Amino acid sequence: MRGDYQLPTGWRWDSECVNRFEELLSWAEERAAANGITLPYQQPGFKPESVMPPLAEPEGEEELSFVDSVFCDPRLRTETRQSVTIGTVGPVCRLFVRGANHLHVHDGHHLERSLARPAGTGLLSVCNHIATIDDPHLLAAVVPARLLLRGAAEMRWAVCGHDVCFREGSMLKKWAEASKALPIVRGAGIWQKELDTIIAKLQQGDWVHYFPEGKIRQDGRIHPFRRGVGRLVASVEEPQRLQVLPFYHVGLDRVQPTTPGSTSILSRPQLGTHIHVIFGEPVDLSHLLQLRGEPPFDQQPTLLYEVIAHTLEEEVRALRTELHRRLGGELGAVPPEGGDFG
């Protein structure tokens, strides 16, 4: 993979990014070799286009740095910056997951059907949160490749903590905005204006991916889903105008381990890992949404939000059980329950 994937003509990677990538990749290759592992892209005949088609080259000969072309050119509108970012960073993330690791997608037809939902119907996908690269890396790897090349319109809106991705003046904030990420303020409650923005995206028929656990967990457990996800669902007036797609995944916690003392978003990756993703059918919540005007939910809507959140939590937990059943002992025993909000 190294050296084979090129950005479109006229663009160049920042030298510091290249050096850092080469350093991490060399370390990962040495570790894989020491354990007798052959990475997929090291196998004879591997071609990057086998997991990601080549990108179309933009018109024009003016040479711009990748960062400048995405963030600093005032001629580019927000939508254009997002399309450029998703069309370039997305394929790189896809190559990382599919080319440097082993991705196994189970029941992916549920995702494909949701992506082909009727116009004006929102899509809310929910899953466990086990690594900093759950999004964008995993989502870029599981969607059809053509989705990344069509621009930003059909790709998901991500949700990231304001204290992580949206610190004023940080380069990460610019990356987040250009990658279709929306802020959320952890600890600010379910009536914060940031949730209103997410709801508006769903109401206009967009796809939003949401991590209901609220933070990264690498203990194998499904921790309680916070009631904010319940408010997202209940705020779309017509149940048929929203699909809620659950999925469960495992493996990225080994690719990108996080420790309690971690101060960096990224750590040295452990490549050659088997990553499994299992999708469920869209969850029918219409029977719960019919209760919005009934006591006690008409006076205390947060109670309904909690019921919806718990229902989705159980859906993801059931997918974990099903994945363990299909893979036998490959994943080990299902971790004991007992997760918390902490």
mmCIF file of C-alpha atoms in Angstrom:
data_model
loop_
_atom_site.group_PDB
_atom_site.id
_atom_site.type_symbol
_atom_site.label_atom_id
_atom_site.label_comp_id
_atom_site.label_asym_id
_atom_site.label_seq_id
_atom_site.Cartn_x
_atom_site.Cartn_y
_atom_site.Cartn_z
ATOM 1 C CA MET A 1 0.000 0.000 0.000
ATOM 2 C CA ARG A 2 2.862 2.357 0.781
ATOM 3 C CA GLY A 3 3.593 4.537 -2.212
ATOM 4 C CA ASP A 4 0.807 2.996 -4.301
ATOM 5 C CA TYR A 5 -2.018 5.309 -3.270
ATOM 6 C CA GLN A 6 -1.677 8.818 -4.654
ATOM 7 C CA LEU A 7 -3.695 11.951 -4.103
ATOM 8 C CA PRO A 8 -5.137 13.533 -7.266
ATOM 9 C CA THR A 9 -2.779 15.484 -9.517
ATOM 10 C CA GLY A 10 -1.901 18.917 -8.182
ATOM 11 C CA TRP A 11 -2.193 17.970 -4.500
ATOM 12 C CA ARG A 12 0.499 16.918 -2.090
ATOM 13 C CA TRP A 13 0.591 15.582 1.438
ATOM 14 C CA ASP A 14 2.139 17.716 4.134
ATOM 15 C CA SER A 15 5.647 16.334 4.771
ATOM 16 C CA GLU A 16 5.073 16.034 8.520
ATOM 17 C CA CYS A 17 1.959 13.909 7.917
ATOM 18 C CA VAL A 18 3.893 11.651 5.548
ATOM 19 C CA ASN A 19 6.773 11.207 7.986
ATOM 20 C CA ARG A 20 4.420 10.370 10.845
ATOM 21 C CA PHE A 21 2.476 7.899 8.711
ATOM 22 C CA GLU A 22 5.681 6.208 7.548
ATOM 23 C CA GLU A 23 6.914 5.950 11.135
ATOM 24 C CA LEU A 24 3.713 4.301 12.357
ATOM 25 C CA LEU A 25 3.514 1.994 9.349
ATOM 26 C CA SER A 26 7.125 0.842 9.730
ATOM 27 C CA TRP A 27 6.560 0.111 13.404
ATOM 28 C CA ALA A 28 3.398 -1.865 12.606
ATOM 29 C CA GLU A 29 5.142 -3.855 9.857
ATOM 30 C CA GLU A 30 7.999 -4.788 12.193
ATOM 31 C CA ARG A 31 5.550 -5.907 14.862
ATOM 32 C CA ALA A 32 3.547 -7.952 12.366
ATOM 33 C CA ALA A 33 6.715 -9.605 11.018
ATOM 34 C CA ALA A 34 7.860 -10.484 14.541
ATOM 35 C CA ASN A 35 4.571 -12.321 15.062
ATOM 36 C CA GLY A 36 4.637 -14.064 11.691
ATOM 37 C CA ILE A 37 1.760 -12.006 10.285
ATOM 38 C CA THR A 38 1.582 -11.010 6.623
ATOM 39 C CA LEU A 39 -0.473 -7.864 6.184
ATOM 40 C CA PRO A 40 -2.979 -7.890 3.307
ATOM 41 C CA TYR A 41 -1.198 -5.168 1.347
ATOM 42 C CA GLN A 42 2.099 -7.095 1.597
ATOM 43 C CA GLN A 43 0.670 -10.092 -0.219
ATOM 44 C CA PRO A 44 1.687 -10.599 -3.871
ATOM 45 C CA GLY A 45 -0.657 -8.978 -6.336
ATOM 46 C CA PHE A 46 -2.384 -6.685 -3.832
ATOM 47 C CA LYS A 47 -3.822 -3.602 -5.524
ATOM 48 C CA PRO A 48 -5.244 -0.613 -3.615
ATOM 49 C CA GLU A 49 -8.060 -0.346 -6.146
ATOM 50 C CA SER A 50 -9.303 -3.755 -4.982
ATOM 51 C CA VAL A 51 -10.704 -2.032 -1.887
ATOM 52 C CA MET A 52 -11.011 1.542 -3.147
ATOM 53 C CA PRO A 53 -11.387 2.704 -6.774
ATOM 54 C CA PRO A 54 -8.981 5.448 -7.894
ATOM 55 C CA LEU A 55 -10.174 8.996 -7.437
ATOM 56 C CA ALA A 56 -11.023 11.243 -10.351
ATOM 57 C CA GLU A 57 -8.444 13.953 -10.868
ATOM 58 C CA PRO A 58 -9.605 17.571 -10.476
ATOM 59 C CA GLU A 59 -9.239 20.035 -13.294
ATOM 60 C CA GLY A 60 -6.549 22.673 -13.212
ATOM 61 C CA GLU A 61 -2.800 22.644 -12.806
ATOM 62 C CA GLU A 62 -2.417 24.917 -9.775
ATOM 63 C CA GLU A 63 -0.580 23.063 -7.015
ATOM 64 C CA LEU A 64 -2.152 23.371 -3.593
ATOM 65 C CA SER A 65 -1.209 21.616 -0.394
ATOM 66 C CA PHE A 66 -3.887 19.221 0.791
ATOM 67 C CA VAL A 67 -4.575 21.277 3.926
ATOM 68 C CA ASP A 68 -4.710 24.568 2.008
ATOM 69 C CA SER A 69 -7.032 23.179 -0.646
ATOM 70 C CA VAL A 70 -9.500 21.928 1.951
ATOM 71 C CA PHE A 71 -9.425 24.596 4.628
ATOM 72 C CA CYS A 72 -7.810 27.813 3.481
ATOM 73 C CA ASP A 73 -9.098 28.598 0.006
ATOM 74 C CA PRO A 74 -11.946 31.110 0.416
ATOM 75 C CA ARG A 75 -13.299 30.081 -2.983
ATOM 76 C CA LEU A 76 -14.424 26.778 -1.596
ATOM 77 C CA ARG A 77 -17.800 26.683 0.097
ATOM 78 C CA THR A 78 -18.504 24.436 3.062
ATOM 79 C CA GLU A 79 -20.121 21.780 0.886
ATOM 80 C CA THR A 80 -17.116 21.706 -1.405
ATOM 81 C CA ARG A 81 -14.675 21.399 1.479
ATOM 82 C CA GLN A 82 -16.725 18.529 2.859
ATOM 83 C CA SER A 83 -16.829 16.755 -0.506
ATOM 84 C CA VAL A 84 -13.081 17.180 -0.978
ATOM 85 C CA THR A 85 -12.349 15.907 2.528
ATOM 86 C CA ILE A 86 -14.663 12.899 2.349
ATOM 87 C CA GLY A 87 -13.499 12.105 -1.179
ATOM 88 C CA THR A 88 -9.837 12.009 -0.123
ATOM 89 C CA VAL A 89 -9.649 11.187 3.579
ATOM 90 C CA GLY A 90 -12.465 8.643 3.254
ATOM 91 C CA PRO A 91 -10.600 6.428 0.758
ATOM 92 C CA VAL A 92 -7.429 6.576 2.875
ATOM 93 C CA CYS A 93 -9.406 5.462 5.943
ATOM 94 C CA ARG A 94 -11.017 2.727 3.865
ATOM 95 C CA LEU A 95 -7.632 1.477 2.673
ATOM 96 C CA PHE A 96 -6.358 1.449 6.251
ATOM 97 C CA VAL A 97 -9.212 -0.749 7.492
ATOM 98 C CA ARG A 98 -9.532 -3.013 4.456
ATOM 99 C CA GLY A 99 -5.938 -3.071 3.231
ATOM 100 C CA ALA A 100 -3.955 -3.143 6.469
ATOM 101 C CA ASN A 101 -6.448 -5.258 8.425
ATOM 102 C CA HIS A 102 -9.065 -7.939 7.762
ATOM 103 C CA LEU A 103 -12.617 -6.567 7.638
ATOM 104 C CA HIS A 104 -15.581 -8.948 7.892
ATOM 105 C CA VAL A 105 -19.037 -7.419 7.356
ATOM 106 C CA HIS A 106 -22.011 -9.512 8.466
ATOM 107 C CA ASP A 107 -25.515 -8.775 7.155
ATOM 108 C CA GLY A 108 -24.327 -5.673 5.342
ATOM 109 C CA HIS A 109 -27.483 -5.721 3.235
ATOM 110 C CA HIS A 110 -29.280 -3.976 6.103
ATOM 111 C CA LEU A 111 -26.947 -0.996 5.697
ATOM 112 C CA GLU A 112 -27.341 -0.991 1.920
ATOM 113 C CA ARG A 113 -31.132 -0.944 2.205
ATOM 114 C CA SER A 114 -31.034 1.927 4.679
ATOM 115 C CA LEU A 115 -28.733 3.908 2.408
ATOM 116 C CA ALA A 116 -31.334 3.415 -0.351
ATOM 117 C CA ARG A 117 -34.185 4.695 1.857
ATOM 118 C CA PRO A 118 -36.836 6.998 0.350
ATOM 119 C CA ALA A 119 -35.912 10.635 -0.121
ATOM 120 C CA GLY A 120 -36.736 12.741 2.915
ATOM 121 C CA THR A 121 -36.350 9.819 5.324
ATOM 122 C CA GLY A 122 -33.656 10.319 7.933
ATOM 123 C CA LEU A 123 -31.225 7.613 8.998
ATOM 124 C CA LEU A 124 -29.867 7.321 12.535
ATOM 125 C CA SER A 125 -27.207 4.636 12.953
ATOM 126 C CA VAL A 126 -26.087 3.629 16.442
ATOM 127 C CA CYS A 127 -23.376 1.293 17.699
ATOM 128 C CA ASN A 128 -20.890 0.638 20.470
ATOM 129 C CA HIS A 129 -17.901 2.996 20.725
ATOM 130 C CA ILE A 130 -14.577 1.195 21.163
ATOM 131 C CA ALA A 131 -11.873 3.289 19.468
ATOM 132 C CA THR A 132 -11.029 6.761 18.233
ATOM 133 C CA ILE A 133 -11.122 5.436 14.666
ATOM 134 C CA ASP A 134 -14.677 4.060 14.820
ATOM 135 C CA ASP A 135 -15.544 7.114 12.762
ATOM 136 C CA PRO A 136 -14.438 7.948 10.105
ATOM 137 C CA HIS A 137 -12.328 4.825 9.469
ATOM 138 C CA LEU A 138 -14.913 2.098 10.045
ATOM 139 C CA LEU A 139 -17.814 3.895 8.402
ATOM 140 C CA ALA A 140 -15.686 4.710 5.358
ATOM 141 C CA ALA A 141 -14.829 1.011 5.114
ATOM 142 C CA VAL A 142 -18.359 -0.420 5.360
ATOM 143 C CA VAL A 143 -20.251 1.903 3.007
ATOM 144 C CA PRO A 144 -20.190 1.220 -0.743
ATOM 145 C CA ALA A 145 -17.063 2.805 -2.229
ATOM 146 C CA ARG A 146 -19.143 4.851 -4.642
ATOM 147 C CA LEU A 147 -20.649 6.741 -1.707
ATOM 148 C CA LEU A 148 -17.278 8.303 -0.893
ATOM 149 C CA LEU A 149 -16.810 9.472 -4.470
ATOM 150 C CA ARG A 150 -20.207 11.096 -4.907
ATOM 151 C CA GLY A 151 -19.385 13.970 -2.600
ATOM 152 C CA ALA A 152 -20.542 14.728 0.903
ATOM 153 C CA ALA A 153 -24.312 14.753 0.430
ATOM 154 C CA GLU A 154 -24.991 11.044 1.048
ATOM 155 C CA MET A 155 -22.320 10.411 3.682
ATOM 156 C CA ARG A 156 -23.083 10.490 7.394
ATOM 157 C CA TRP A 157 -22.991 13.381 9.813
ATOM 158 C CA ALA A 158 -20.714 12.415 12.689
ATOM 159 C CA VAL A 159 -21.178 13.604 16.270
ATOM 160 C CA CYS A 160 -18.101 14.429 18.340
ATOM 161 C CA GLY A 161 -17.580 15.886 21.799
ATOM 162 C CA HIS A 162 -17.008 19.637 21.763
ATOM 163 C CA ASP A 163 -14.064 19.239 24.140
ATOM 164 C CA VAL A 164 -12.388 16.778 21.761
ATOM 165 C CA CYS A 165 -13.066 17.922 18.200
ATOM 166 C CA PHE A 166 -14.194 21.528 18.448
ATOM 167 C CA ARG A 167 -11.688 23.368 20.608
ATOM 168 C CA GLU A 168 -11.395 26.916 19.312
ATOM 169 C CA GLY A 169 -8.390 27.545 17.109
ATOM 170 C CA SER A 170 -7.442 23.879 16.764
ATOM 171 C CA MET A 171 -6.715 22.221 13.427
ATOM 172 C CA LEU A 172 -8.880 19.312 14.560
ATOM 173 C CA LYS A 173 -11.877 21.659 14.639
ATOM 174 C CA LYS A 174 -11.301 22.525 10.979
ATOM 175 C CA TRP A 175 -10.954 18.844 10.121
ATOM 176 C CA ALA A 176 -14.167 18.028 11.988
ATOM 177 C CA GLU A 177 -16.159 20.722 10.227
ATOM 178 C CA ALA A 178 -14.831 19.625 6.836
ATOM 179 C CA SER A 179 -15.613 15.973 7.648
ATOM 180 C CA LYS A 180 -19.321 16.577 8.350
ATOM 181 C CA ALA A 181 -19.008 16.377 12.127
ATOM 182 C CA LEU A 182 -21.402 18.065 14.540
ATOM 183 C CA PRO A 183 -20.488 19.075 18.099
ATOM 184 C CA ILE A 184 -22.145 17.871 21.267
ATOM 185 C CA VAL A 185 -21.377 19.154 24.752
ATOM 186 C CA ARG A 186 -21.002 16.232 27.114
ATOM 187 C CA GLY A 187 -22.708 16.885 30.419
ATOM 188 C CA ALA A 188 -24.880 19.717 29.065
ATOM 189 C CA GLY A 189 -28.054 17.628 29.099
ATOM 190 C CA ILE A 190 -30.621 16.602 26.522
ATOM 191 C CA TRP A 191 -32.015 20.090 25.880
ATOM 192 C CA GLN A 192 -28.782 21.568 24.560
ATOM 193 C CA LYS A 193 -28.939 23.383 21.228
ATOM 194 C CA GLU A 194 -26.377 20.991 19.756
ATOM 195 C CA LEU A 195 -28.953 18.193 19.902
ATOM 196 C CA ASP A 196 -31.423 20.497 18.152
ATOM 197 C CA THR A 197 -28.962 20.763 15.260
ATOM 198 C CA ILE A 198 -28.650 16.975 15.035
ATOM 199 C CA ILE A 199 -32.441 16.597 15.089
ATOM 200 C CA ALA A 200 -32.737 19.090 12.235
ATOM 201 C CA LYS A 201 -30.398 16.951 10.114
ATOM 202 C CA LEU A 202 -32.561 13.877 10.707
ATOM 203 C CA GLN A 203 -35.750 15.780 9.954
ATOM 204 C CA GLN A 204 -34.408 16.897 6.589
ATOM 205 C CA GLY A 205 -33.602 13.294 5.631
ATOM 206 C CA ASP A 206 -29.862 13.142 6.321
ATOM 207 C CA TRP A 207 -27.851 10.295 7.819
ATOM 208 C CA VAL A 208 -26.471 10.851 11.329
ATOM 209 C CA HIS A 209 -24.208 8.384 13.124
ATOM 210 C CA TYR A 210 -24.402 8.550 16.915
ATOM 211 C CA PHE A 211 -22.536 6.835 19.761
ATOM 212 C CA PRO A 212 -25.163 6.510 22.529
ATOM 213 C CA GLU A 213 -22.639 5.307 25.133
ATOM 214 C CA GLY A 214 -21.117 8.774 25.058
ATOM 215 C CA LYS A 215 -17.463 7.757 25.261
ATOM 216 C CA ILE A 216 -14.980 5.066 24.250
ATOM 217 C CA ARG A 217 -15.228 1.746 26.112
ATOM 218 C CA GLN A 218 -12.696 -1.029 25.567
ATOM 219 C CA ASP A 219 -13.865 -3.564 28.156
ATOM 220 C CA GLY A 220 -16.085 -5.485 25.731
ATOM 221 C CA ARG A 221 -19.271 -4.505 27.537
ATOM 222 C CA ILE A 222 -22.255 -2.625 26.187
ATOM 223 C CA HIS A 223 -22.612 0.339 28.522
ATOM 224 C CA PRO A 224 -25.949 2.104 29.113
ATOM 225 C CA PHE A 225 -27.173 4.178 26.203
ATOM 226 C CA ARG A 226 -27.779 7.761 27.232
ATOM 227 C CA ARG A 227 -31.247 9.188 26.806
ATOM 228 C CA GLY A 228 -30.103 11.790 24.292
ATOM 229 C CA VAL A 229 -30.478 9.162 21.566
ATOM 230 C CA GLY A 230 -34.080 8.733 22.712
ATOM 231 C CA ARG A 231 -34.723 12.408 22.196
ATOM 232 C CA LEU A 232 -33.281 12.219 18.673
ATOM 233 C CA VAL A 233 -35.709 9.441 17.776
ATOM 234 C CA ALA A 234 -38.759 10.941 19.489
ATOM 235 C CA SER A 235 -38.238 14.369 17.925
ATOM 236 C CA VAL A 236 -38.975 13.157 14.394
ATOM 237 C CA GLU A 237 -42.747 13.562 14.239
ATOM 238 C CA GLU A 238 -43.597 10.805 11.752
ATOM 239 C CA PRO A 239 -42.055 7.388 12.592
ATOM 240 C CA GLN A 240 -41.900 6.423 8.915
ATOM 241 C CA ARG A 241 -39.646 9.431 8.263
ATOM 242 C CA LEU A 242 -36.792 7.940 10.296
ATOM 243 C CA GLN A 243 -34.895 4.651 10.134
ATOM 244 C CA VAL A 244 -32.833 3.613 13.153
ATOM 245 C CA LEU A 245 -30.073 1.189 12.181
ATOM 246 C CA PRO A 246 -28.143 -0.654 14.929
ATOM 247 C CA PHE A 247 -24.817 -2.396 14.480
ATOM 248 C CA TYR A 248 -22.097 -3.881 16.638
ATOM 249 C CA HIS A 249 -18.398 -4.146 15.886
ATOM 250 C CA VAL A 250 -15.250 -5.547 17.447
ATOM 251 C CA GLY A 251 -11.568 -5.402 16.549
ATOM 252 C CA LEU A 252 -10.831 -1.697 16.306
ATOM 253 C CA ASP A 253 -10.151 -1.675 20.037
ATOM 254 C CA ARG A 254 -7.119 -3.847 19.253
ATOM 255 C CA VAL A 255 -6.130 -1.826 16.189
ATOM 256 C CA GLN A 256 -6.233 1.440 18.154
ATOM 257 C CA PRO A 257 -5.990 0.704 21.893
ATOM 258 C CA THR A 258 -6.735 3.476 24.352
ATOM 259 C CA THR A 259 -5.539 3.558 27.946
ATOM 260 C CA PRO A 260 -6.893 5.661 30.835
ATOM 261 C CA GLY A 261 -3.721 7.735 30.700
ATOM 262 C CA SER A 262 -3.826 8.377 26.957
ATOM 263 C CA THR A 263 -3.317 11.999 25.969
ATOM 264 C CA SER A 264 -3.283 11.469 22.198
ATOM 265 C CA ILE A 265 -6.235 10.769 19.920
ATOM 266 C CA LEU A 266 -4.163 8.237 17.976
ATOM 267 C CA SER A 267 -1.702 5.593 19.131
ATOM 268 C CA ARG A 268 0.512 3.134 17.293
ATOM 269 C CA PRO A 269 -1.861 0.854 15.384
ATOM 270 C CA GLN A 270 -1.758 -2.921 15.587
ATOM 271 C CA LEU A 271 -2.288 -3.888 11.964
ATOM 272 C CA GLY A 272 -3.366 -7.254 10.606
ATOM 273 C CA THR A 273 -6.300 -7.400 13.031
ATOM 274 C CA HIS A 274 -9.590 -9.120 12.216
ATOM 275 C CA ILE A 275 -12.430 -6.591 12.438
ATOM 276 C CA HIS A 276 -16.018 -7.826 12.547
ATOM 277 C CA VAL A 277 -19.129 -5.698 11.981
ATOM 278 C CA ILE A 278 -22.677 -7.031 12.191
ATOM 279 C CA PHE A 279 -25.711 -4.986 11.155
ATOM 280 C CA GLY A 280 -29.243 -5.477 12.384
ATOM 281 C CA GLU A 281 -32.536 -4.630 10.751
ATOM 282 C CA PRO A 282 -33.856 -1.089 11.257
ATOM 283 C CA VAL A 283 -35.575 -0.998 14.643
ATOM 284 C CA ASP A 284 -39.336 -0.457 14.620
ATOM 285 C CA LEU A 285 -40.018 2.024 17.424
ATOM 286 C CA SER A 286 -43.480 3.112 16.286
ATOM 287 C CA HIS A 287 -45.162 1.393 19.252
ATOM 288 C CA LEU A 288 -43.096 3.536 21.610
ATOM 289 C CA LEU A 289 -43.533 6.743 19.653
ATOM 290 C CA GLN A 290 -47.305 6.324 19.873
ATOM 291 C CA LEU A 291 -46.928 6.914 23.616
ATOM 292 C CA ARG A 292 -45.597 10.456 23.232
ATOM 293 C CA GLY A 293 -48.989 11.970 24.051
ATOM 294 C CA GLU A 294 -49.910 9.478 26.762
ATOM 295 C CA PRO A 295 -49.341 9.798 30.528
ATOM 296 C CA PRO A 296 -46.793 9.939 32.028
ATOM 297 C CA PHE A 297 -44.736 10.594 28.901
ATOM 298 C CA ASP A 298 -46.735 13.656 27.871
ATOM 299 C CA GLN A 299 -45.584 15.401 31.039
ATOM 300 C CA GLN A 300 -42.216 13.687 31.406
ATOM 301 C CA PRO A 301 -40.854 13.020 27.909
ATOM 302 C CA THR A 302 -37.451 12.138 29.340
ATOM 303 C CA LEU A 303 -38.960 8.882 30.606
ATOM 304 C CA LEU A 304 -39.805 7.916 27.040
ATOM 305 C CA TYR A 305 -36.325 8.921 25.915
ATOM 306 C CA GLU A 306 -34.892 6.496 28.472
ATOM 307 C CA VAL A 307 -37.139 3.675 27.250
ATOM 308 C CA ILE A 308 -36.081 4.263 23.637
ATOM 309 C CA ALA A 309 -32.411 4.410 24.623
ATOM 310 C CA HIS A 310 -32.680 1.143 26.553
ATOM 311 C CA THR A 311 -34.481 -0.511 23.633
ATOM 312 C CA LEU A 312 -31.657 0.411 21.257
ATOM 313 C CA GLU A 313 -29.081 -0.701 23.811
ATOM 314 C CA GLU A 314 -30.692 -4.141 23.893
ATOM 315 C CA GLU A 315 -30.697 -4.288 20.088
ATOM 316 C CA VAL A 316 -26.930 -3.704 19.972
ATOM 317 C CA ARG A 317 -26.399 -6.179 22.809
ATOM 318 C CA ALA A 318 -28.379 -8.794 20.860
ATOM 319 C CA LEU A 319 -26.155 -8.209 17.826
ATOM 320 C CA ARG A 320 -23.094 -8.807 19.991
ATOM 321 C CA THR A 321 -24.577 -12.116 21.153
ATOM 322 C CA GLU A 322 -25.378 -13.121 17.575
ATOM 323 C CA LEU A 323 -21.862 -12.309 16.380
ATOM 324 C CA HIS A 324 -20.348 -14.414 19.165
ATOM 325 C CA ARG A 325 -22.696 -17.258 18.228
ATOM 326 C CA ARG A 326 -21.676 -17.154 14.569
ATOM 327 C CA LEU A 327 -17.951 -17.011 15.259
ATOM 328 C CA GLY A 328 -17.905 -19.644 17.963
ATOM 329 C CA GLY A 329 -14.939 -19.190 20.262
ATOM 330 C CA GLU A 330 -13.023 -16.838 17.967
ATOM 331 C CA LEU A 331 -14.036 -13.788 20.023
ATOM 332 C CA GLY A 332 -13.823 -15.483 23.403
ATOM 333 C CA ALA A 333 -16.569 -15.375 26.001
ATOM 334 C CA VAL A 334 -19.213 -12.665 26.015
ATOM 335 C CA PRO A 335 -18.113 -10.152 28.681
ATOM 336 C CA PRO A 336 -20.265 -9.995 31.829
ATOM 337 C CA GLU A 337 -22.796 -7.214 32.052
ATOM 338 C CA GLY A 338 -22.367 -4.350 34.447
ATOM 339 C CA GLY A 339 -21.393 -1.317 32.386
ATOM 340 C CA ASP A 340 -22.105 2.149 33.737
ATOM 341 C CA PHE A 341 -22.417 5.769 32.629
ATOM 342 C CA GLY A 342 -19.035 6.751 34.063
#
